[in-house]
Amino acid sequence: MSTINVIPTFDNFTDFYKQAVAPLKQANIAHIRLDGKLKGKTRNVFAYFMYEGKKWRVDADTYIDRLKLAYELAQQTEAPFVIKATRDNKGESLCIKGQPVRNDRFNVYRVG
């Protein structure tokens, strides 16, 4: 019998961090990324959250320290992210305000 994994969707980034990321990091202190790997790309989705009326997917290869940085910024401001076009201009991604865009290890993309 196989199990069906349902990818959770959160109402906002703060709920996503508190309910999904913080417990994962606490249980797995050595993890650098959400998927527990050290390198390599993945197309696996860890979770979804809503931001500015749009649904965003968090890829499993996103670095946990970047999510913590965004969470801390979200505690100080209503808009911790900048929405940017993807490199191929076919979608949108979120970037943390004030952080370099290149090699950011923050893989969050708009769904749909």
N, CA, C and O atoms as a GROMACS GRO file, in nm:
protein
  448
    1MET      N    1   0.085  -0.118   0.000
    1MET     CA    2   0.000   0.000   0.000
    1MET      C    3   0.089   0.124   0.000
    1MET      O    4   0.178   0.137   0.084
    2SER      N    5   0.065   0.212  -0.092
    2SER     CA    6   0.145   0.333  -0.098
    2SER      C    7   0.076   0.447  -0.025
    2SER      O    8  -0.047   0.450  -0.012
    3THR      N    9   0.157   0.539   0.022
    3THR     CA   10   0.101   0.655   0.089
    3THR      C   11   0.108   0.774  -0.006
    3THR      O   12   0.201   0.787  -0.085
    4ILE      N   13   0.010   0.859   0.004
    4ILE     CA   14   0.007   0.979  -0.079
    4ILE      C   15   0.055   1.094   0.007
    4ILE      O   16  -0.004   1.126   0.111
    5ASN      N   17   0.162   1.156  -0.037
    5ASN     CA   18   0.215   1.271   0.036
    5ASN      C   19   0.148   1.398  -0.013
    5ASN      O   20   0.156   1.432  -0.131
    6VAL      N   21   0.083   1.467   0.077
    6VAL     CA   22   0.019   1.593   0.044
    6VAL      C   23   0.112   1.705   0.087
    6VAL      O   24   0.154   1.711   0.203
    7ILE      N   25   0.145   1.791  -0.006
    7ILE     CA   26   0.234   1.903   0.024
    7ILE      C   27   0.153   2.012   0.095
    7ILE      O   28   0.053   2.059   0.041
    8PRO      N   29   0.195   2.051   0.215
    8PRO     CA   30   0.116   2.148   0.292
    8PRO      C   31   0.120   2.288   0.232
    8PRO      O   32   0.219   2.329   0.170
    9THR      N   33   0.011   2.361   0.251
    9THR     CA   34   0.001   2.500   0.210
    9THR      C   35  -0.028   2.584   0.334
    9THR      O   36  -0.117   2.551   0.412
   10PHE      N   37   0.048   2.691   0.352
   10PHE     CA   38   0.033   2.778   0.469
   10PHE      C   39  -0.022   2.913   0.427
   10PHE      O   40  -0.003   2.957   0.314
   11ASP      N   41  -0.093   2.978   0.520
   11ASP     CA   42  -0.157   3.107   0.492
   11ASP      C   43  -0.057   3.219   0.469
   11ASP      O   44  -0.086   3.315   0.398
   12ASN      N   45   0.063   3.207   0.529
   12ASN     CA   46   0.163   3.311   0.512
   12ASN      C   47   0.302   3.253   0.542
   12ASN      O   48   0.314   3.139   0.586
   13PHE      N   49   0.404   3.331   0.517
   13PHE     CA   50   0.542   3.284   0.536
   13PHE      C   51   0.572   3.256   0.682
   13PHE      O   52   0.641   3.158   0.712
   14THR      N   53   0.524   3.339   0.773
   14THR     CA   54   0.552   3.321   0.916
   14THR      C   55   0.496   3.187   0.965
   14THR      O   56   0.565   3.115   1.036
   15ASP      N   57   0.374   3.154   0.927
   15ASP     CA   58   0.316   3.025   0.966
   15ASP      C   59   0.398   2.911   0.907
   15ASP      O   60   0.423   2.811   0.975
   16PHE      N   61   0.438   2.924   0.781
   16PHE     CA   62   0.520   2.822   0.716
   16PHE      C   63   0.649   2.799   0.796
   16PHE      O   64   0.686   2.685   0.823
   17TYR      N   65   0.716   2.907   0.833
   17TYR     CA   66   0.842   2.892   0.906
   17TYR      C   67   0.820   2.828   1.043
   17TYR      O   68   0.890   2.734   1.080
   18LYS      N   69   0.723   2.878   1.117
   18LYS     CA   70   0.698   2.828   1.254
   18LYS      C   71   0.652   2.682   1.256
   18LYS      O   72   0.692   2.605   1.342
   19GLN      N   73   0.567   2.645   1.160
   19GLN     CA   74   0.506   2.513   1.164
   19GLN      C   75   0.583   2.406   1.086
   19GLN      O   76   0.571   2.288   1.117
   20ALA      N   77   0.661   2.445   0.987
   20ALA     CA   78   0.731   2.346   0.904
   20ALA      C   79   0.883   2.351   0.919
   20ALA      O   80   0.946   2.247   0.936
   21VAL      N   81   0.941   2.470   0.911
   21VAL     CA   82   1.087   2.481   0.910
   21VAL      C   83   1.147   2.469   1.050
   21VAL      O   84   1.240   2.391   1.070
   22ALA      N   85   1.097   2.545   1.145
   22ALA     CA   86   1.154   2.544   1.281
   22ALA      C   87   1.152   2.403   1.343
   22ALA      O   88   1.254   2.361   1.399
   23PRO      N   89   1.040   2.329   1.337
   23PRO     CA   90   1.042   2.193   1.393
   23PRO      C   91   1.139   2.100   1.319
   23PRO      O   92   1.203   2.015   1.381
   24LEU      N   93   1.149   2.116   1.188
   24LEU     CA   94   1.244   2.035   1.110
   24LEU      C   95   1.387   2.061   1.154
   24LEU      O   96   1.464   1.967   1.174
   25LYS      N   97   1.423   2.186   1.170
   25LYS     CA   98   1.558   2.222   1.211
   25LYS      C   99   1.586   2.174   1.354
   25LYS      O  100   1.696   2.127   1.383
   26GLN      N  101   1.489   2.186   1.440
   26GLN     CA  102   1.506   2.142   1.579
   26GLN      C  103   1.528   1.991   1.585
   26GLN      O  104   1.609   1.943   1.665
   27ALA      N  105   1.458   1.917   1.502
   27ALA     CA  106   1.471   1.771   1.501
   27ALA      C  107   1.598   1.725   1.429
   27ALA      O  108   1.648   1.615   1.456
   28ASN      N  109   1.649   1.807   1.338
   28ASN     CA  110   1.765   1.772   1.257
   28ASN      C  111   1.864   1.888   1.256
   28ASN      O  112   1.878   1.956   1.154
   29ILE      N  113   1.931   1.910   1.365
   29ILE     CA  114   2.018   2.026   1.381
   29ILE      C  115   2.127   2.035   1.273
   29ILE      O  116   2.166   2.145   1.234
   30ALA      N  117   2.176   1.922   1.226
   30ALA     CA  118   2.284   1.921   1.128
   30ALA      C  119   2.238   1.956   0.986
   30ALA      O  120   2.322   1.981   0.899
   31HIS      N  121   2.107   1.957   0.960
   31HIS     CA  122   2.058   1.984   0.825
   31HIS      C  123   2.087   2.128   0.784
   31HIS      O  124   2.064   2.223   0.859
   32ILE      N  125   2.138   2.142   0.662
   32ILE     CA  126   2.164   2.274   0.605
   32ILE      C  127   2.048   2.313   0.513
   32ILE      O  128   2.007   2.429   0.508
   33ARG      N  129   1.996   2.213   0.441
   33ARG     CA  130   1.886   2.235   0.348
   33ARG      C  131   1.761   2.164   0.398
   33ARG      O  132   1.769   2.078   0.487
   34LEU      N  133   1.647   2.199   0.343
   34LEU     CA  134   1.521   2.138   0.383
   34LEU      C  135   1.518   1.988   0.355
   34LEU      O  136   1.458   1.912   0.430
   35ASP      N  137   1.583   1.946   0.247
   35ASP     CA  138   1.584   1.804   0.212
   35ASP      C  139   1.693   1.724   0.283
   35ASP      O  140   1.701   1.602   0.266
   36GLY      N  141   1.776   1.790   0.362
   36GLY     CA  142   1.879   1.722   0.438
   36GLY      C  143   2.005   1.690   0.360
   36GLY      O  144   2.100   1.636   0.416
   37LYS      N  145   2.008   1.722   0.231
   37LYS     CA  146   2.125   1.696   0.149
   37LYS      C  147   2.223   1.812   0.156
   37LYS      O  148   2.188   1.921   0.202
   38LEU      N  149   2.346   1.788   0.111
   38LEU     CA  150   2.448   1.893   0.114
   38LEU      C  151   2.460   1.966  -0.018
   38LEU      O  152   2.497   2.084  -0.020
   39LYS      N  153   2.431   1.898  -0.129
   39LYS     CA  154   2.442   1.964  -0.259
   39LYS      C  155   2.352   1.894  -0.360
   39LYS      O  156   2.292   1.790  -0.331
   40GLY      N  157   2.343   1.955  -0.477
   40GLY     CA  158   2.259   1.901  -0.584
   40GLY      C  159   2.126   1.973  -0.593
   40GLY      O  160   2.076   2.027  -0.495
   41LYS      N  161   2.072   1.972  -0.712
   41LYS     CA  162   1.941   2.035  -0.737
   41LYS      C  163   1.831   1.933  -0.715
   41LYS      O  164   1.853   1.812  -0.723
   42THR      N  165   1.712   1.982  -0.688
   42THR     CA  166   1.595   1.897  -0.675
   42THR      C  167   1.474   1.971  -0.729
   42THR      O  168   1.467   2.093  -0.724
   43ARG      N  169   1.382   1.896  -0.780
   43ARG     CA  170   1.255   1.955  -0.824
   43ARG      C  171   1.146   1.928  -0.721
   43ARG      O  172   1.030   1.963  -0.742
   44ASN      N  173   1.183   1.866  -0.609
   44ASN     CA  174   1.086   1.835  -0.505
   44ASN      C  175   1.040   1.962  -0.436
   44ASN      O  176   1.119   2.052  -0.409
   45VAL      N  177   0.912   1.967  -0.407
   45VAL     CA  178   0.853   2.082  -0.338
   45VAL      C  179   0.839   2.046  -0.191
   45VAL      O  180   0.786   1.940  -0.156
   46PHE      N  181   0.886   2.135  -0.104
   46PHE     CA  182   0.876   2.113   0.040
   46PHE      C  183   0.740   2.158   0.092
   46PHE      O  184   0.675   2.086   0.168
   47ALA      N  185   0.697   2.278   0.052
   47ALA     CA  186   0.568   2.332   0.099
   47ALA      C  187   0.530   2.452   0.012
   47ALA      O  188   0.607   2.498  -0.072
   48TYR      N  189   0.408   2.500   0.035
   48TYR     CA  190   0.358   2.621  -0.031
   48TYR      C  191   0.318   2.721   0.077
   48TYR      O  192   0.281   2.683   0.188
   49PHE      N  193   0.326   2.850   0.042
   49PHE     CA  194   0.270   2.952   0.130
   49PHE      C  195   0.216   3.066   0.046
   49PHE      O  196   0.253   3.082  -0.071
   50MET      N  197   0.128   3.144   0.105
   50MET     CA  198   0.067   3.258   0.036
   50MET      C  199   0.144   3.385   0.071
   50MET      O  200   0.182   3.407   0.186
   51TYR      N  201   0.164   3.469  -0.031
   51TYR     CA  202   0.230   3.599  -0.010
   51TYR      C  203   0.175   3.695  -0.114
   51TYR      O  204   0.181   3.667  -0.234
   52GLU      N  205   0.124   3.806  -0.069
   52GLU     CA  206   0.065   3.910  -0.155
   52GLU      C  207  -0.040   3.852  -0.250
   52GLU      O  208  -0.045   3.887  -0.368
   53GLY      N  209  -0.123   3.763  -0.197
   53GLY     CA  210  -0.233   3.708  -0.274
   53GLY      C  211  -0.194   3.603  -0.376
   53GLY      O  212  -0.277   3.560  -0.456
   54LYS      N  213  -0.069   3.560  -0.375
   54LYS     CA  214  -0.022   3.459  -0.469
   54LYS      C  215   0.033   3.340  -0.393
   54LYS      O  216   0.078   3.352  -0.279
   55LYS      N  217   0.028   3.225  -0.458
   55LYS     CA  218   0.079   3.102  -0.397
   55LYS      C  219   0.224   3.080  -0.443
   55LYS      O  220   0.256   3.090  -0.561
   56TRP      N  221   0.310   3.049  -0.345
   56TRP     CA  222   0.453   3.031  -0.372
   56TRP      C  223   0.497   2.893  -0.327
   56TRP      O  224   0.453   2.844  -0.223
   57ARG      N  225   0.585   2.830  -0.404
   57ARG     CA  226   0.637   2.699  -0.369
   57ARG      C  227   0.780   2.713  -0.318
   57ARG      O  228   0.859   2.790  -0.371
   58VAL      N  229   0.810   2.637  -0.214
   58VAL     CA  230   0.945   2.635  -0.156
   58VAL      C  231   1.008   2.502  -0.196
   58VAL      O  232   0.962   2.396  -0.155
   59ASP      N  233   1.113   2.508  -0.277
   59ASP     CA  234   1.181   2.386  -0.319
   59ASP      C  235   1.260   2.327  -0.203
   59ASP      O  236   1.308   2.399  -0.115
   60ALA      N  237   1.274   2.196  -0.204
   60ALA     CA  238   1.339   2.124  -0.095
   60ALA      C  239   1.489   2.152  -0.084
   60ALA      O  240   1.549   2.122   0.018
   61ASP      N  241   1.549   2.210  -0.188
   61ASP     CA  242   1.693   2.241  -0.181
   61ASP      C  243   1.720   2.382  -0.128
   61ASP      O  244   1.833   2.431  -0.138
   62THR      N  245   1.620   2.446  -0.072
   62THR     CA  246   1.636   2.578  -0.010
   62THR      C  247   1.711   2.566   0.122
   62THR      O  248   1.686   2.475   0.201
   63TYR      N  249   1.803   2.658   0.145
   63TYR     CA  250   1.884   2.656   0.267
   63TYR      C  251   1.803   2.708   0.386
   63TYR      O  252   1.735   2.810   0.376
   64ILE      N  253   1.812   2.637   0.497
   64ILE     CA  254   1.735   2.671   0.617
   64ILE      C  255   1.778   2.806   0.675
   64ILE      O  256   1.694   2.881   0.725
   65ASP      N  257   1.909   2.837   0.668
   65ASP     CA  258   1.953   2.966   0.724
   65ASP      C  259   1.895   3.084   0.646
   65ASP      O  260   1.874   3.190   0.704
   66ARG      N  261   1.870   3.067   0.516
   66ARG     CA  262   1.808   3.174   0.438
   66ARG      C  263   1.663   3.193   0.480
   66ARG      O  264   1.613   3.306   0.488
   67LEU      N  265   1.596   3.081   0.509
   67LEU     CA  266   1.457   3.091   0.556
   67LEU      C  267   1.451   3.160   0.692
   67LEU      O  268   1.359   3.237   0.719
   68LYS      N  269   1.548   3.131   0.777
   68LYS     CA  270   1.552   3.195   0.909
   68LYS      C  271   1.576   3.345   0.894
   68LYS      O  272   1.515   3.425   0.964
   69LEU      N  273   1.664   3.383   0.802
   69LEU     CA  274   1.690   3.524   0.774
   69LEU      C  275   1.562   3.594   0.728
   69LEU      O  276   1.531   3.704   0.773
   70ALA      N  277   1.489   3.529   0.638
   70ALA     CA  278   1.363   3.586   0.589
   70ALA      C  279   1.260   3.595   0.701
   70ALA      O  280   1.184   3.692   0.709
   71TYR      N  281   1.257   3.494   0.788
   71TYR     CA  282   1.163   3.495   0.901
   71TYR      C  283   1.194   3.612   0.995
   71TYR      O  284   1.102   3.682   1.038
   72GLU      N  285   1.320   3.632   1.025
   72GLU     CA  286   1.358   3.743   1.113
   72GLU      C  287   1.323   3.877   1.050
   72GLU      O  288   1.279   3.968   1.120
   73LEU      N  289   1.341   3.890   0.920
   73LEU     CA  290   1.304   4.012   0.850
   73LEU      C  291   1.151   4.030   0.850
   73LEU      O  292   1.101   4.142   0.861
   74ALA      N  293   1.079   3.919   0.837
   74ALA     CA  294   0.932   3.924   0.838
   74ALA      C  295   0.877   3.971   0.972
   74ALA      O  296   0.766   4.023   0.979
   75GLN      N  297   0.955   3.953   1.079
   75GLN     CA  298   0.913   4.001   1.211
   75GLN      C  299   0.925   4.153   1.221
   75GLN      O  300   0.863   4.215   1.307
   76GLN      N  301   1.006   4.212   1.134
   76GLN     CA  302   1.031   4.356   1.138
   76GLN      C  303   0.952   4.435   1.034
   76GLN      O  304   0.929   4.554   1.052
   77THR      N  305   0.911   4.369   0.926
   77THR     CA  306   0.844   4.440   0.818
   77THR      C  307   0.732   4.354   0.758
   77THR      O  308   0.736   4.231   0.766
   78GLU      N  309   0.635   4.419   0.699
   78GLU     CA  310   0.524   4.349   0.634
   78GLU      C  311   0.567   4.283   0.503
   78GLU      O  312   0.509   4.183   0.462
   79ALA      N  313   0.669   4.340   0.438
   79ALA     CA  314   0.712   4.290   0.307
   79ALA      C  315   0.861   4.253   0.310
   79ALA      O  316   0.946   4.334   0.272
   80PRO      N  317   0.892   4.131   0.354
   80PRO     CA  318   1.033   4.090   0.361
   80PRO      C  319   1.092   4.046   0.228
   80PRO      O  320   1.212   4.019   0.218
   81PHE      N  321   1.007   4.037   0.124
   81PHE     CA  322   1.053   3.984  -0.005
   81PHE      C  323   1.040   4.085  -0.118
   81PHE      O  324   0.962   4.180  -0.111
   82VAL      N  325   1.118   4.062  -0.222
   82VAL     CA  326   1.108   4.134  -0.348
   82VAL      C  327   1.069   4.030  -0.452
   82VAL      O  328   1.130   3.923  -0.460
   83ILE      N  329   0.968   4.060  -0.533
   83ILE     CA  330   0.927   3.968  -0.639
   83ILE      C  331   1.006   4.002  -0.765
   83ILE      O  332   1.005   4.117  -0.811
   84LYS      N  333   1.075   3.903  -0.819
   84LYS     CA  334   1.157   3.923  -0.939
   84LYS      C  335   1.119   3.822  -1.045
   84LYS      O  336   1.069   3.714  -1.014
   85ALA      N  337   1.143   3.858  -1.169
   85ALA     CA  338   1.121   3.764  -1.279
   85ALA      C  339   1.230   3.657  -1.276
   85ALA      O  340   1.345   3.685  -1.241
   86THR      N  341   1.194   3.536  -1.314
   86THR     CA  342   1.295   3.430  -1.324
   86THR      C  343   1.387   3.460  -1.442
   86THR      O  344   1.357   3.545  -1.526
   87ARG      N  345   1.499   3.389  -1.448
   87ARG     CA  346   1.597   3.415  -1.554
   87ARG      C  347   1.538   3.401  -1.693
   87ARG      O  348   1.574   3.477  -1.784
   88ASP      N  349   1.447   3.306  -1.711
   88ASP     CA  350   1.388   3.286  -1.844
   88ASP      C  351   1.266   3.376  -1.867
   88ASP      O  352   1.201   3.368  -1.972
   89ASN      N  353   1.235   3.461  -1.770
   89ASN     CA  354   1.121   3.553  -1.776
   89ASN      C  355   0.987   3.483  -1.796
   89ASN      O  356   0.893   3.543  -1.847
   90LYS      N  357   0.977   3.356  -1.755
   90LYS     CA  358   0.853   3.282  -1.769
   90LYS      C  359   0.780   3.267  -1.636
   90LYS      O  360   0.673   3.206  -1.630
   91GLY      N  361   0.837   3.320  -1.530
   91GLY     CA  362   0.774   3.309  -1.399
   91GLY      C  363   0.828   3.414  -1.304
   91GLY      O  364   0.899   3.507  -1.345
   92GLU      N  365   0.795   3.398  -1.176
   92GLU     CA  366   0.841   3.492  -1.074
   92GLU      C  367   0.902   3.414  -0.958
   92GLU      O  368   0.864   3.300  -0.930
   93SER      N  369   0.996   3.478  -0.893
   93SER     CA  370   1.057   3.418  -0.774
   93SER      C  371   1.064   3.524  -0.665
   93SER      O  372   1.056   3.644  -0.692
   94LEU      N  373   1.078   3.478  -0.542
   94LEU     CA  374   1.093   3.570  -0.429
   94LEU      C  375   1.241   3.578  -0.393
   94LEU      O  376   1.313   3.479  -0.395
   95CYS      N  377   1.283   3.698  -0.360
   95CYS     CA  378   1.417   3.722  -0.308
   95CYS      C  379   1.403   3.794  -0.175
   95CYS      O  380   1.310   3.873  -0.156
   96ILE      N  381   1.494   3.767  -0.085
   96ILE     CA  382   1.491   3.833   0.045
   96ILE      C  383   1.543   3.975   0.027
   96ILE      O  384   1.649   3.995  -0.033
   97LYS      N  385   1.470   4.073   0.077
   97LYS     CA  386   1.513   4.214   0.064
   97LYS      C  387   1.652   4.232   0.123
   97LYS      O  388   1.682   4.186   0.233
   98GLY      N  389   1.737   4.302   0.047
   98GLY     CA  390   1.870   4.334   0.096
   98GLY      C  391   1.972   4.224   0.078
   98GLY      O  392   2.087   4.240   0.119
   99GLN      N  393   1.934   4.112   0.018
   99GLN     CA  394   2.026   4.000  -0.002
   99GLN      C  395   2.070   3.994  -0.148
   99GLN      O  396   1.994   4.034  -0.237
  100PRO      N  397   2.192   3.944  -0.174
  100PRO     CA  398   2.235   3.930  -0.313
  100PRO      C  399   2.148   3.828  -0.386
  100PRO      O  400   2.106   3.728  -0.328
  101VAL      N  401   2.123   3.854  -0.512
  101VAL     CA  402   2.036   3.768  -0.592
  101VAL      C  403   2.111   3.644  -0.640
  101VAL      O  404   2.056   3.534  -0.640
  102ARG      N  405   2.236   3.660  -0.681
  102ARG     CA  406   2.314   3.547  -0.733
  102ARG      C  407   2.347   3.449  -0.621
  102ARG      O  408   2.388   3.488  -0.512
  103ASN      N  409   2.328   3.321  -0.649
  103ASN     CA  410   2.364   3.215  -0.558
  103ASN      C  411   2.300   3.234  -0.420
  103ASN      O  412   2.364   3.212  -0.317
  104ASP      N  413   2.174   3.273  -0.421
  104ASP     CA  414   2.108   3.306  -0.293
  104ASP      C  415   2.060   3.184  -0.215
  104ASP      O  416   2.034   3.194  -0.095
  105ARG      N  417   2.050   3.069  -0.280
  105ARG     CA  418   2.007   2.944  -0.217
  105ARG      C  419   1.869   2.956  -0.150
  105ARG      O  420   1.838   2.886  -0.055
  106PHE      N  421   1.791   3.047  -0.203
  106PHE     CA  422   1.654   3.071  -0.157
  106PHE      C  423   1.564   3.042  -0.276
  106PHE      O  424   1.540   3.131  -0.359
  107ASN      N  425   1.514   2.920  -0.286
  107ASN     CA  426   1.442   2.874  -0.404
  107ASN      C  427   1.291   2.874  -0.382
  107ASN      O  428   1.231   2.772  -0.346
  108VAL      N  429   1.232   2.991  -0.404
  108VAL     CA  430   1.089   3.010  -0.383
  108VAL      C  431   1.031   3.070  -0.512
  108VAL      O  432   1.073   3.177  -0.556
  109TYR      N  433   0.935   3.000  -0.570
  109TYR     CA  434   0.880   3.039  -0.700
  109TYR      C  435   0.729   3.046  -0.696
  109TYR      O  436   0.663   2.973  -0.621
  110ARG      N  437   0.673   3.135  -0.779
  110ARG     CA  438   0.528   3.150  -0.786
  110ARG      C  439   0.467   3.027  -0.856
  110ARG      O  440   0.522   2.974  -0.953
  111VAL      N  441   0.354   2.985  -0.805
  111VAL     CA  442   0.282   2.873  -0.863
  111VAL      C  443   0.176   2.928  -0.957
  111VAL      O  444   0.101   3.018  -0.919
  112GLY      N  445   0.169   2.875  -1.077
  112GLY     CA  446   0.063   2.914  -1.171
  112GLY      C  447   0.091   3.035  -1.243
  112GLY      O  448   0.010   3.078  -1.325
   0.00000   0.00000   0.00000
